[in-house]
PDB file of C-alpha atoms in Angstrom:
ATOM      1  CA  MET A   1       0.000   0.000   0.000  1.00 50.00           C
ATOM      2  CA  ASN A   2       1.521   3.322  -0.981  1.00 57.00           C
ATOM      3  CA  ALA A   3       1.338   6.532   1.056  1.00 57.00           C
ATOM      4  CA  ARG A   4      -1.399   7.983  -1.134  1.00 59.00           C
ATOM      5  CA  THR A   5      -3.695   4.996  -0.515  1.00 59.00           C
ATOM      6  CA  ARG A   6      -3.139   5.200   3.257  1.00 57.00           C
ATOM      7  CA  ILE A   7      -3.951   8.902   3.266  1.00 57.00           C
ATOM      8  CA  ASP A   8      -7.083   8.376   1.190  1.00 69.00           C
ATOM      9  CA  SER A   9      -8.141   5.531   3.457  1.00 82.00           C
ATOM     10  CA  ARG A  10      -7.546   7.595   6.587  1.00 79.00           C
ATOM     11  CA  ARG A  11      -9.410  10.502   5.045  1.00 82.00           C
ATOM     12  CA  GLY A  12     -12.257   8.159   4.125  1.00 86.00           C
ATOM     13  CA  ARG A  13     -12.514   6.853   7.686  1.00 84.00           C
ATOM     14  CA  ARG A  14     -12.425  10.381   9.051  1.00 82.00           C
ATOM     15  CA  GLU A  15     -15.201  11.475   6.701  1.00 88.00           C
ATOM     16  CA  GLN A  16     -17.267   8.406   7.620  1.00 88.00           C
ATOM     17  CA  ARG A  17     -16.907   9.203  11.335  1.00 85.00           C
ATOM     18  CA  LYS A  18     -17.938  12.804  10.644  1.00 88.00           C
ATOM     19  CA  VAL A  19     -21.063  11.677   8.780  1.00 91.00           C
ATOM     20  CA  GLU A  20     -21.962   9.272  11.600  1.00 90.00           C
ATOM     21  CA  ARG A  21     -21.377  11.962  14.223  1.00 88.00           C
ATOM     22  CA  ASP A  22     -23.444  14.550  12.327  1.00 91.00           C
ATOM     23  CA  THR A  23     -26.291  12.042  11.870  1.00 93.00           C
ATOM     24  CA  ARG A  24     -26.185  11.091  15.549  1.00 89.00           C
ATOM     25  CA  ARG A  25     -26.198  14.737  16.644  1.00 89.00           C
ATOM     26  CA  ALA A  26     -29.119  15.597  14.361  1.00 92.00           C
ATOM     27  CA  ARG A  27     -31.020  12.641  15.824  1.00 90.00           C
ATOM     28  CA  LEU A  28     -30.120  13.844  19.332  1.00 88.00           C
ATOM     29  CA  ARG A  29     -31.621  17.246  18.624  1.00 90.00           C
ATOM     30  CA  VAL A  30     -34.893  15.668  17.446  1.00 91.00           C
ATOM     31  CA  LEU A  31     -35.032  13.302  20.401  1.00 90.00           C
ATOM     32  CA  LEU A  32     -34.268  16.075  22.889  1.00 89.00           C
ATOM     33  CA  SER A  33     -37.032  18.198  21.371  1.00 90.00           C
ATOM     34  CA  ARG A  34     -39.445  15.283  21.747  1.00 88.00           C
ATOM     35  CA  ALA A  35     -38.263  14.747  25.331  1.00 89.00           C
ATOM     36  CA  ASP A  36     -38.904  18.447  26.071  1.00 88.00           C
ATOM     37  CA  ARG A  37     -42.478  18.005  24.889  1.00 90.00           C
ATOM     38  CA  GLY A  38     -42.873  14.775  26.867  1.00 90.00           C
ATOM     39  CA  VAL A  39     -43.714  12.656  23.809  1.00 91.00           C
ATOM     40  CA  LEU A  40     -40.672  10.353  23.758  1.00 89.00           C
ATOM     41  CA  THR A  41     -41.524   6.682  23.116  1.00 91.00           C
ATOM     42  CA  PRO A  42     -39.645   3.890  24.918  1.00 90.00           C
ATOM     43  CA  GLU A  43     -37.801   3.065  21.658  1.00 93.00           C
ATOM     44  CA  GLU A  44     -36.798   6.703  21.231  1.00 91.00           C
ATOM     45  CA  SER A  45     -35.686   6.813  24.844  1.00 90.00           C
ATOM     46  CA  ALA A  46     -33.387   3.824  24.229  1.00 91.00           C
ATOM     47  CA  LEU A  47     -32.091   5.461  21.041  1.00 91.00           C
ATOM     48  CA  LEU A  48     -31.427   8.692  22.949  1.00 91.00           C
ATOM     49  CA  ARG A  49     -29.469   6.786  25.595  1.00 90.00           C
ATOM     50  CA  GLY A  50     -27.408   4.979  22.941  1.00 92.00           C
ATOM     51  CA  ASP A  51     -26.599   8.182  21.088  1.00 91.00           C
ATOM     52  CA  ILE A  52     -25.611   9.997  24.266  1.00 91.00           C
ATOM     53  CA  GLU A  53     -23.400   7.092  25.342  1.00 92.00           C
ATOM     54  CA  ALA A  54     -21.750   7.104  21.896  1.00 92.00           C
ATOM     55  CA  GLU A  55     -21.074  10.860  22.177  1.00 91.00           C
ATOM     56  CA  ILE A  56     -19.607  10.379  25.661  1.00 91.00           C
ATOM     57  CA  ALA A  57     -17.396   7.496  24.487  1.00 93.00           C
ATOM     58  CA  GLU A  58     -16.175   9.504  21.486  1.00 91.00           C
ATOM     59  CA  GLY A  59     -15.419  12.494  23.708  1.00 91.00           C
ATOM     60  CA  ASP A  60     -13.496  10.280  26.136  1.00 92.00           C
ATOM     61  CA  THR A  61     -11.483   8.815  23.265  1.00 92.00           C
ATOM     62  CA  HIS A  62     -10.572  12.264  21.978  1.00 91.00           C
ATOM     63  CA  ARG A  63      -9.621  13.464  25.458  1.00 90.00           C
ATOM     64  CA  ARG A  64      -7.309  10.465  25.933  1.00 90.00           C
ATOM     65  CA  SER A  65      -5.765  11.080  22.532  1.00 92.00           C
ATOM     66  CA  ALA A  66      -5.281  14.774  23.283  1.00 90.00           C
ATOM     67  CA  GLY A  67      -3.693  13.901  26.623  1.00 90.00           C
ATOM     68  CA  GLY A  68      -1.238  11.569  24.909  1.00 91.00           C
ATOM     69  CA  GLN A  69      -0.414  14.186  22.308  1.00 92.00           C
ATOM     70  CA  GLN A  70       0.116  16.794  25.001  1.00 92.00           C
ATOM     71  CA  ALA A  71       2.462  14.469  26.901  1.00 92.00           C
ATOM     72  CA  ALA A  72       4.417  13.758  23.705  1.00 94.00           C
ATOM     73  CA  ALA A  73       4.658  17.490  22.988  1.00 94.00           C
ATOM     74  CA  MET A  74       6.000  18.107  26.499  1.00 94.00           C
ATOM     75  CA  ARG A  75       8.633  15.380  26.049  1.00 96.00           C
ATOM     76  CA  LEU A  76       9.715  16.927  22.750  1.00 96.00           C
ATOM     77  CA  HIS A  77       9.788  20.377  24.335  1.00 96.00           C
ATOM     78  CA  LYS A  78      12.127  19.085  27.058  1.00 97.00           C
ATOM     79  CA  ARG A  79      14.365  17.472  24.429  1.00 98.00           C
ATOM     80  CA  ILE A  80      14.525  20.747  22.508  1.00 98.00           C
ATOM     81  CA  GLU A  81      15.419  22.647  25.681  1.00 97.00           C
ATOM     82  CA  ALA A  82      18.183  20.114  26.413  1.00 97.00           C
ATOM     83  CA  ALA A  83      19.497  20.399  22.845  1.00 98.00           C
ATOM     84  CA  GLU A  84      19.503  24.200  23.069  1.00 98.00           C
ATOM     85  CA  GLN A  85      21.390  24.031  26.365  1.00 98.00           C
ATOM     86  CA  CYS A  86      23.900  21.677  24.750  1.00 98.00           C
ATOM     87  CA  LEU A  87      24.378  24.182  21.916  1.00 98.00           C
ATOM     88  CA  VAL A  88      24.998  27.000  24.401  1.00 98.00           C
ATOM     89  CA  GLU A  89      27.578  24.900  26.236  1.00 98.00           C
ATOM     90  CA  THR A  90      29.259  23.819  22.981  1.00 98.00           C
ATOM     91  CA  GLU A  91      29.439  27.407  21.716  1.00 98.00           C
ATOM     92  CA  ALA A  92      30.926  28.548  25.036  1.00 98.00           C
ATOM     93  CA  GLU A  93      33.520  25.784  24.853  1.00 98.00           C
ATOM     94  CA  ARG A  94      34.323  26.752  21.248  1.00 98.00           C
ATOM     95  CA  ASP A  95      34.788  30.369  22.324  1.00 97.00           C
ATOM     96  CA  ARG A  96      37.128  29.315  25.158  1.00 97.00           C
ATOM     97  CA  TYR A  97      39.236  27.252  22.752  1.00 96.00           C
ATOM     98  CA  ALA A  98      39.279  30.097  20.227  1.00 96.00           C
ATOM     99  CA  ALA A  99      40.430  32.525  22.935  1.00 95.00           C
ATOM    100  CA  ALA A 100      43.118  30.085  24.088  1.00 93.00           C
ATOM    101  CA  ALA A 101      44.291  29.589  20.500  1.00 92.00           C
ATOM    102  CA  GLU A 102      44.353  33.357  19.963  1.00 91.00           C
ATOM    103  CA  ALA A 103      46.391  33.786  23.136  1.00 90.00           C
ATOM    104  CA  LEU A 104      48.918  31.232  21.872  1.00 88.00           C
ATOM    105  CA  HIS A 105      49.103  32.790  18.403  1.00 80.00           C
ATOM    106  CA  PRO A 106      51.575  35.625  19.253  1.00 75.00           C
ATOM    107  CA  HIS A 107      53.906  33.104  20.883  1.00 70.00           C
ATOM    108  CA  ALA A 108      53.764  30.911  17.803  1.00 64.00           C
ATOM    109  CA  VAL A 109      54.635  33.888  15.576  1.00 61.00           C
ATOM    110  CA  GLU A 110      57.607  34.814  17.831  1.00 65.00           C
ATOM    111  CA  GLY A 111      58.852  31.245  17.742  1.00 59.00           C
ATOM    112  CA  ARG A 112      59.100  31.347  13.947  1.00 62.00           C
ATOM    113  CA  ARG A 113      61.390  34.418  13.930  1.00 57.00           C
TER     114      ARG A 113
END
């Protein structure tokens, strides 16, 4: 399977979930309106419960995913900070060596005379 097929497949699944979610939410609005009027049948009540539980489960899944992504972002942020600190230390060490080499340079020139 090439990358293009995977992307299309992922996009297709995402679109399918969106359609299902939109359908479920539209049905929720109708059922809630009927519940407000007190005309909800037992079958509609069961459907309402199922749709609400599906929304809750989907929300929980997204929250877990977001939490994992946030933790990964924090780990990467710490790695970047460590890399930046390493760069600062390396540049300081380079500057010390450059200064030491510069200090030795006049002596090297005198030694050649």
